Amino acid sequence: MKRIIPVLLFWVLLTLIPANINGQCKIFAKRVCKVELGSFMHDGNYHAAILEEGEEAELYKTFYAGQDYRLAICGDDNLYKIEFTVMDTERNELYNNSDNDFNATWDFSPVNSEQLLISVKVLPSENNGADNSGCVAIMFGFTEK
Amino acid sequence: MKKLGATLLLLLFLFGHSCRDTSKEKEEEFEVDVTVEAMEELARVKQVFYALPSPVEIAALLRSSGAIYNEDLLNPVENAANYLTTKSIALNLGIYITDLSYAGFFDQTQASINYMAISKELAERLGIMDAVDRHTLEKLEANLNNRDVVMDIISETYLNSSAFLQENERETVATMLFAGGFIEGLFIATSLADESNIENNALVDHIVDQKFSLELLMKLLEDNIHNDDVADLHAKIDRIWEIYGEIEISSSPVSVERDKEGETAVLSSSREVNITPGLFAELKDKVKNIRNSFVSY
């Protein structure tokens, strides 16, 4: 029994690790990504995921006429680069941050309310061999016109 | 020590059982006839989010649409004691945070304090420990005349609640929270809109625009429909979705005026909306019925 307990404890701890990592994601989103919103008011939504190099996440959201928005997408320091693309519902590209030196933010203002799709990808690092993963947070701020 | 060993063995059994169920589900999934491209897409896109307008954004939209403040529309805080199930607590936490945001955006100081306190209570009853702490309440009371600080506190409260639920794999409870908040916003907007004049009415335009977000809410509910409470919500909210299906919105493709460095990009499109007074009245009535079923006990 004495030998089996450490093994069992290991398995129990293993089940707790994802929640702990996700908890770190919330702190990352609040402390790092929210700052990128600057003078825009954070809407309060929380969207974050642990992504590995090459993995993607997608987010659908309606953006309303009469508001100016800032989109902020941030990745952990150990991730190489985060590419994001903003598309309409037909997946026509409206913006790609690779055209802007992989900037973490994009400010935009819809004339009419639009449902948009935001695709986020963790680019593979140039340093082959390392298979990094980390938090990626997507946050929105707005200002009234 | 024997007790500890037995407990650990039980935990290991449960963990192993859970793993087996998951792998069995995966085996069944692979029996479905899917294309190679679809499988590659699934592997590449690890997570899909459906972002609904938050209570803070809903309140901002109400104000910018010319809505007024009407405290009679809020769910009274006294009702909170009667919510005993996870479903009713989660729905009404979303409702109360929307009411809190509405009060906060319209500089209603006493209502803001009351609704923050009741949101804290319901969050704690859902096991959300850090949604609102004593420091947050003190900060709110000290900054009641500073709307930006008040709204930042409210958005932080919402973030803490939804993040806690998502991180602890309680997506169904989070979905109910989002649904409650969204329907409350729609209830306030439809209650305040002037039915006799739906043409060139900013508040009606705002209500029509919710068709896009309602579509996302329906997808979110469908993702969690294995849960009986969510399935029940889906059936109720589907009645609103059916009415929205009759509201015609036709849009041109979006064009972007490329921003120079440091400037805001403008997303342009043209749009035509077709909604009749009768359809609007039907929508208002349906939203009211469903919202009232959420706050009743």
Coordinates of C-alpha atoms in Angstrom, one line a residue:
Chain A
M1 CA 0.0 0.0 0.0
K2 CA 2.9 2.4 0.8
R3 CA 4.2 2.0 -2.7
I4 CA 0.9 2.3 -4.4
I5 CA -0.1 5.6 -2.7
P6 CA 2.5 7.8 -4.5
V7 CA 1.4 6.3 -7.8
L8 CA -2.2 7.0 -7.1
L9 CA -1.4 10.5 -5.9
F10 CA 0.4 11.1 -9.2
W11 CA -2.8 10.1 -11.1
V12 CA -5.0 12.3 -9.0
L13 CA -2.7 15.3 -9.5
L14 CA -2.6 14.6 -13.2
T15 CA -6.3 15.0 -13.3
L16 CA -6.0 18.4 -11.6
I17 CA -3.3 19.8 -13.9
P18 CA -5.7 21.0 -16.7
A19 CA -7.8 23.1 -14.3
N20 CA -4.6 24.7 -12.9
I21 CA -3.3 25.5 -16.4
N22 CA -6.6 27.0 -17.4
G23 CA -6.5 29.1 -14.2
Q24 CA -3.2 30.5 -15.3
C25 CA -4.9 31.3 -18.7
K26 CA -7.4 33.5 -16.8
I27 CA -4.6 35.4 -15.0
F28 CA -2.8 35.7 -18.3
A29 CA -5.9 37.1 -20.0
K30 CA -6.5 39.6 -17.2
R31 CA -3.0 40.7 -16.6
V32 CA -1.5 40.7 -20.1
C33 CA -4.2 40.8 -22.7
K34 CA -6.7 43.1 -21.1
V35 CA -3.9 45.8 -21.0
E36 CA -3.8 45.7 -24.8
L37 CA -7.4 47.1 -24.9
G38 CA -6.0 50.5 -23.7
S39 CA -8.8 53.0 -23.4
F40 CA -11.4 50.7 -24.8
M41 CA -13.9 49.2 -22.3
H42 CA -13.5 45.5 -21.9
D43 CA -16.8 43.8 -22.6
G44 CA -16.3 41.2 -19.8
N45 CA -16.2 38.2 -22.1
Y46 CA -13.5 35.5 -21.5
H47 CA -12.2 33.4 -24.4
A48 CA -8.9 31.6 -23.9
A49 CA -7.5 28.2 -24.8
I50 CA -4.2 26.3 -24.5
L51 CA -2.9 25.9 -28.1
E52 CA 0.1 24.1 -29.5
E53 CA 2.1 25.3 -32.4
G54 CA 0.1 24.8 -35.6
E55 CA -3.2 24.6 -33.8
E56 CA -6.1 27.0 -34.4
A57 CA -9.1 28.4 -32.6
E58 CA -12.1 30.1 -34.2
L59 CA -14.5 32.6 -32.6
Y60 CA -17.8 33.9 -33.9
K61 CA -19.2 37.2 -32.7
T62 CA -21.6 39.9 -33.7
F63 CA -20.2 43.4 -33.8
Y64 CA -22.7 46.2 -33.5
A65 CA -23.2 49.4 -35.5
G66 CA -22.6 52.5 -33.4
Q67 CA -19.6 51.1 -31.5
D68 CA -15.9 51.2 -32.2
Y69 CA -14.1 48.0 -31.3
R70 CA -10.6 46.9 -30.4
L71 CA -9.8 43.2 -30.9
A72 CA -6.8 42.0 -28.8
I73 CA -5.3 38.5 -29.3
C74 CA -2.3 37.6 -27.1
G75 CA -0.2 34.5 -26.7
D76 CA 2.1 33.3 -24.0
D77 CA 5.8 34.4 -24.3
N78 CA 6.9 30.8 -25.2
L79 CA 4.7 30.8 -28.3
Y80 CA 6.4 32.0 -31.5
K81 CA 3.8 34.2 -33.3
I82 CA 0.1 34.4 -33.3
E83 CA -1.6 35.0 -36.6
F84 CA -5.2 36.1 -36.7
T85 CA -7.6 36.6 -39.6
V86 CA -10.9 38.4 -39.4
M87 CA -13.5 37.2 -41.9
D88 CA -17.1 37.7 -42.8
T89 CA -19.6 34.8 -42.6
E90 CA -18.6 33.7 -46.1
R91 CA -15.0 33.5 -44.9
N92 CA -13.9 36.4 -47.1
E93 CA -10.8 37.9 -45.4
L94 CA -11.2 41.4 -44.0
Y95 CA -8.0 41.7 -42.1
N96 CA -4.9 39.6 -41.4
N97 CA -2.4 40.7 -38.8
S98 CA 0.5 39.2 -40.8
D99 CA 0.1 42.3 -43.0
N100 CA 0.8 44.4 -39.9
D101 CA 3.8 42.7 -38.4
F102 CA 1.6 40.3 -36.4
N103 CA 0.2 43.2 -34.3
A104 CA -1.8 41.9 -31.3
T105 CA -4.6 44.4 -31.8
W106 CA -7.0 45.7 -34.5
D107 CA -9.4 48.6 -34.3
F108 CA -12.5 48.7 -36.4
S109 CA -15.9 50.2 -36.7
P110 CA -18.8 48.4 -38.4
V111 CA -21.3 50.7 -40.3
N112 CA -23.9 48.0 -39.9
S113 CA -24.0 45.2 -37.3
E114 CA -22.0 42.2 -38.7
Q115 CA -21.4 38.7 -37.6
L116 CA -17.7 38.0 -38.0
L117 CA -15.4 35.0 -37.7
I118 CA -12.0 35.4 -36.1
S119 CA -9.5 32.6 -36.8
V120 CA -6.4 32.4 -34.6
K121 CA -3.4 30.3 -35.4
V122 CA -0.2 29.6 -33.4
L123 CA 2.6 29.7 -36.0
P124 CA 5.3 27.0 -35.8
S125 CA 8.6 28.3 -34.4
E126 CA 11.7 28.5 -36.6
N127 CA 13.5 26.5 -34.0
N128 CA 12.6 23.0 -35.0
G129 CA 12.1 20.4 -32.4
A130 CA 10.4 22.5 -29.8
D131 CA 6.7 21.7 -29.6
N132 CA 5.6 24.6 -27.5
S133 CA 2.1 25.2 -26.1
G134 CA 0.6 28.0 -24.2
C135 CA -2.4 30.3 -23.5
V136 CA -4.0 32.3 -26.2
A137 CA -6.5 34.8 -25.2
I138 CA -9.1 36.7 -27.4
M139 CA -10.5 39.9 -25.8
F140 CA -12.7 42.7 -27.0
G141 CA -13.1 46.3 -26.0
F142 CA -15.5 48.9 -27.3
T143 CA -16.2 52.6 -27.1
E144 CA -19.5 54.3 -27.8
K145 CA -19.4 56.8 -30.7
Chain B
M1 CA -4.1 5.0 6.0
K2 CA -6.4 2.3 4.9
K3 CA -9.1 4.9 4.3
L4 CA -6.8 7.0 2.3
G5 CA -5.8 4.1 0.2
A6 CA -9.4 3.1 -0.5
T7 CA -10.3 6.7 -1.4
L8 CA -7.4 6.9 -3.8
L9 CA -8.3 3.5 -5.3
L10 CA -11.9 4.8 -5.8
L11 CA -10.5 8.0 -7.5
L12 CA -8.3 5.9 -9.8
F13 CA -11.3 3.7 -10.7
L14 CA -13.4 6.7 -11.5
F15 CA -10.6 8.3 -13.5
G16 CA -10.1 5.1 -15.4
H17 CA -13.8 4.6 -16.0
S18 CA -14.0 8.2 -17.3
C19 CA -11.1 7.5 -19.7
R20 CA -12.8 4.3 -21.0
D21 CA -16.1 6.2 -21.7
T22 CA -14.2 8.9 -23.6
S23 CA -12.3 6.4 -25.7
K24 CA -15.5 4.5 -26.4
E25 CA -17.2 7.7 -27.6
K26 CA -14.2 8.4 -29.8
E27 CA -14.5 4.9 -31.3
E28 CA -18.1 5.6 -32.1
E29 CA -17.2 9.0 -33.6
F30 CA -14.8 7.3 -36.0
E31 CA -17.6 5.1 -37.3
V32 CA -19.3 8.2 -38.8
D33 CA -18.6 8.7 -42.4
V34 CA -16.6 11.9 -42.6
T35 CA -14.3 13.2 -45.2
V36 CA -10.5 13.4 -44.8
E37 CA -10.7 17.2 -45.1
A38 CA -13.3 17.4 -42.4
M39 CA -11.1 15.3 -40.1
E40 CA -8.1 17.5 -40.8
E41 CA -10.2 20.6 -40.1
L42 CA -11.3 19.1 -36.8
A43 CA -7.7 18.4 -35.8
R44 CA -6.5 21.8 -36.8
V45 CA -9.2 23.9 -35.2
K46 CA -8.9 22.9 -31.6
Q47 CA -11.6 25.1 -30.2
V48 CA -14.6 27.1 -31.5
F49 CA -16.1 29.9 -29.5
Y50 CA -19.5 31.5 -29.9
A51 CA -19.2 34.9 -28.2
L52 CA -22.5 36.5 -27.2
P53 CA -22.8 40.1 -26.3
S54 CA -21.8 40.5 -22.7
P55 CA -24.2 42.2 -20.2
V56 CA -21.8 45.2 -20.3
E57 CA -22.1 45.4 -24.1
I58 CA -25.8 44.9 -24.0
A59 CA -26.2 47.8 -21.6
A60 CA -24.0 50.0 -23.7
L61 CA -26.1 49.2 -26.8
L62 CA -29.3 49.9 -25.0
R63 CA -28.0 53.4 -24.0
S64 CA -26.6 54.2 -27.4
S65 CA -30.0 53.1 -28.9
G66 CA -31.8 55.8 -26.9
A67 CA -33.3 53.5 -24.3
I68 CA -34.3 55.0 -20.9
Y69 CA -33.8 53.5 -17.5
N70 CA -36.9 51.7 -16.0
E71 CA -36.2 49.9 -12.7
D72 CA -39.6 48.2 -12.9
L73 CA -38.2 46.0 -15.7
L74 CA -35.5 44.5 -13.5
N75 CA -35.9 41.2 -11.7
P76 CA -36.3 42.1 -8.1
V77 CA -33.4 41.1 -5.9
E78 CA -35.9 39.6 -3.4
N79 CA -36.6 36.8 -5.9
A80 CA -33.1 35.4 -5.5
A81 CA -33.9 33.5 -2.3
N82 CA -36.4 31.4 -4.3
Y83 CA -33.9 30.1 -6.9
L84 CA -32.9 26.7 -5.7
T85 CA -31.8 24.7 -8.7
T86 CA -28.6 25.0 -10.7
K87 CA -30.6 26.0 -13.7
S88 CA -32.6 28.8 -12.1
I89 CA -29.5 30.1 -10.2
A90 CA -27.4 30.2 -13.4
L91 CA -30.1 31.8 -15.5
N92 CA -30.8 34.4 -12.9
L93 CA -27.2 35.1 -12.3
G94 CA -27.0 36.1 -16.0
I95 CA -30.2 38.1 -15.6
Y96 CA -29.0 39.9 -12.5
I97 CA -25.6 40.8 -14.1
T98 CA -27.4 42.2 -17.1
D99 CA -29.7 44.2 -14.7
L100 CA -26.5 45.3 -12.8
S101 CA -24.9 46.5 -16.1
Y102 CA -28.1 48.3 -17.1
A103 CA -28.3 50.1 -13.8
G104 CA -24.5 50.9 -13.9
F105 CA -24.6 52.4 -17.4
F106 CA -27.5 54.6 -16.3
D107 CA -25.7 55.7 -13.2
Q108 CA -28.2 54.1 -10.8
T109 CA -25.9 53.9 -7.7
Q110 CA -28.2 52.2 -5.2
A111 CA -29.4 49.6 -7.7
S112 CA -25.8 48.9 -8.7
I113 CA -24.9 48.1 -5.1
N114 CA -28.0 45.9 -4.7
Y115 CA -27.5 44.0 -7.9
M116 CA -23.8 43.5 -7.3
A117 CA -24.5 42.1 -3.9
I118 CA -27.1 39.7 -5.2
S119 CA -24.9 38.6 -8.1
K120 CA -22.2 37.8 -5.6
E121 CA -24.6 35.7 -3.6
L122 CA -25.8 33.7 -6.6
A123 CA -22.3 33.2 -7.9
E124 CA -21.3 31.8 -4.5
R125 CA -24.3 29.5 -4.6
L126 CA -23.0 28.1 -7.9
G127 CA -19.6 27.5 -6.3
I128 CA -17.9 30.5 -8.1
M129 CA -15.6 31.6 -5.3
D130 CA -13.8 34.7 -6.8
A131 CA -16.5 36.4 -8.8
V132 CA -16.9 39.2 -6.3
D133 CA -14.8 39.7 -3.2
R134 CA -15.2 42.1 -0.4
H135 CA -12.5 44.4 -2.0
T136 CA -14.6 44.5 -5.2
L137 CA -17.7 45.6 -3.3
E138 CA -15.7 48.3 -1.4
K139 CA -14.2 49.5 -4.6
L140 CA -17.7 49.7 -6.2
E141 CA -19.1 51.7 -3.3
A142 CA -16.1 54.1 -3.4
N143 CA -16.4 54.8 -7.1
L144 CA -20.2 54.9 -7.6
N145 CA -19.9 58.3 -9.3
N146 CA -17.3 57.1 -11.8
R147 CA -19.1 55.1 -14.5
D148 CA -15.9 53.8 -16.2
V149 CA -14.7 52.2 -12.9
V150 CA -18.2 50.8 -12.1
M151 CA -18.4 49.2 -15.6
D152 CA -14.9 47.8 -15.3
I153 CA -15.8 46.2 -12.0
I154 CA -19.0 44.7 -13.6
S155 CA -17.1 43.4 -16.6
E156 CA -14.5 41.8 -14.2
T157 CA -17.3 40.2 -12.3
Y158 CA -18.7 38.7 -15.5
L159 CA -15.3 37.5 -16.6
N160 CA -14.6 35.9 -13.3
S161 CA -17.9 34.0 -13.3
S162 CA -17.7 32.8 -16.9
A163 CA -14.0 31.9 -16.7
F164 CA -14.5 29.9 -13.5
L165 CA -17.3 27.9 -15.1
Q166 CA -15.4 27.3 -18.3
E167 CA -12.2 26.4 -16.6
N168 CA -13.9 23.9 -14.4
E169 CA -15.6 22.2 -17.3
R170 CA -19.0 23.4 -16.3
E171 CA -19.9 24.6 -19.8
T172 CA -23.6 23.8 -19.4
V173 CA -23.9 26.1 -16.4
A174 CA -21.9 28.8 -18.3
T175 CA -24.3 28.3 -21.3
M176 CA -27.3 28.9 -19.0
L177 CA -25.6 32.0 -17.5
F178 CA -25.1 33.4 -21.0
A179 CA -28.6 32.6 -22.1
G180 CA -30.1 34.3 -19.0
G181 CA -28.1 37.4 -19.6
F182 CA -28.9 37.6 -23.3
I183 CA -32.7 37.1 -22.9
E184 CA -32.8 39.7 -20.2
G185 CA -31.2 42.2 -22.5
L186 CA -33.7 41.3 -25.2
F187 CA -36.5 41.6 -22.7
I188 CA -35.4 45.1 -21.6
A189 CA -35.0 46.3 -25.2
T190 CA -38.3 45.0 -26.5
S191 CA -40.1 46.3 -23.4
L192 CA -38.7 49.8 -24.0
A193 CA -39.2 50.0 -27.8
D194 CA -42.0 52.0 -29.1
E195 CA -44.2 49.5 -30.9
S196 CA -46.2 52.1 -32.7
N197 CA -43.1 53.4 -34.6
I198 CA -40.7 50.7 -35.7
E199 CA -39.4 52.6 -38.8
N200 CA -36.2 54.5 -38.2
N201 CA -36.2 53.4 -34.6
A202 CA -32.6 52.8 -33.2
L203 CA -33.9 50.5 -30.5
V204 CA -35.8 48.4 -32.9
D205 CA -32.8 48.2 -35.2
H206 CA -30.8 47.0 -32.2
I207 CA -33.4 44.3 -31.5
V208 CA -33.3 43.2 -35.1
D209 CA -29.5 43.0 -35.0
Q210 CA -29.8 40.5 -32.2
K211 CA -30.8 37.9 -34.8
F212 CA -27.1 37.4 -35.4
S213 CA -26.2 36.8 -31.8
L214 CA -29.3 34.7 -31.2
E215 CA -28.0 32.4 -34.0
L216 CA -24.8 32.0 -32.0
L217 CA -26.7 31.4 -28.8
M218 CA -28.7 28.6 -30.6
K219 CA -25.4 27.0 -31.7
L220 CA -24.0 27.2 -28.1
L221 CA -27.2 25.6 -26.8
E222 CA -26.9 22.9 -29.4
D223 CA -23.3 22.2 -28.4
N224 CA -24.6 21.5 -24.9
I225 CA -28.0 19.9 -25.6
H226 CA -27.0 16.6 -24.0
N227 CA -27.9 18.3 -20.7
D228 CA -31.6 18.2 -20.0
D229 CA -31.7 21.8 -18.6
V230 CA -30.0 23.1 -21.7
A231 CA -32.3 21.1 -23.9
D232 CA -35.3 22.7 -22.2
L233 CA -33.8 26.1 -22.7
H234 CA -33.1 25.3 -26.4
A235 CA -36.8 24.4 -26.9
K236 CA -38.0 27.6 -25.3
I237 CA -35.5 29.9 -27.0
D238 CA -36.2 28.2 -30.3
R239 CA -39.7 29.8 -30.2
I240 CA -38.0 33.2 -30.3
W241 CA -35.6 32.0 -33.1
E242 CA -38.6 31.0 -35.2
I243 CA -39.9 34.5 -35.1
Y244 CA -36.5 35.9 -35.9
G245 CA -36.5 33.6 -38.9
E246 CA -39.4 35.6 -40.3
I247 CA -37.4 38.9 -40.0
E248 CA -35.6 39.3 -43.3
I249 CA -32.2 40.9 -43.3
S250 CA -30.4 41.2 -46.6
S251 CA -26.8 42.5 -46.7
S252 CA -24.2 43.3 -49.3
P253 CA -20.7 41.8 -48.8
V254 CA -18.5 43.7 -46.2
S255 CA -15.9 46.0 -47.6
V256 CA -13.0 47.4 -45.6
E257 CA -11.5 50.8 -45.9
R258 CA -8.0 49.8 -45.1
D259 CA -6.7 51.7 -42.1
K260 CA -3.5 53.6 -42.1
E261 CA -1.3 52.8 -39.1
G262 CA -3.0 53.9 -35.9
E263 CA -6.4 54.5 -37.5
T264 CA -9.6 52.6 -37.2
A265 CA -10.8 50.4 -40.1
V266 CA -14.3 51.0 -41.3
L267 CA -16.4 47.9 -42.2
S268 CA -19.0 49.0 -44.7
S269 CA -22.0 47.2 -46.1
S270 CA -25.5 48.0 -47.2
R271 CA -28.6 46.4 -45.6
E272 CA -32.3 46.0 -46.0
V273 CA -34.5 44.8 -43.1
N274 CA -38.1 43.7 -43.4
I275 CA -40.1 43.5 -40.1
T276 CA -43.8 44.2 -39.7
P277 CA -45.4 45.8 -36.6
G278 CA -47.3 42.5 -36.1
L279 CA -44.1 40.5 -36.2
F280 CA -42.5 42.9 -33.7
A281 CA -45.4 42.6 -31.4
E282 CA -45.3 38.8 -31.6
L283 CA -41.5 38.9 -30.8
K284 CA -42.0 41.2 -27.8
D285 CA -44.8 39.0 -26.4
K286 CA -42.7 35.8 -26.8
V287 CA -39.6 37.3 -25.3
K288 CA -41.6 38.5 -22.3
N289 CA -43.2 35.1 -21.7
I290 CA -39.9 33.3 -21.8
R291 CA -38.1 35.8 -19.7
N292 CA -40.9 35.7 -17.1
S293 CA -40.6 31.9 -17.0
F294 CA -36.9 32.3 -16.2
V295 CA -37.5 34.6 -13.2
S296 CA -40.5 32.8 -11.8
Y297 CA -40.1 30.1 -9.2

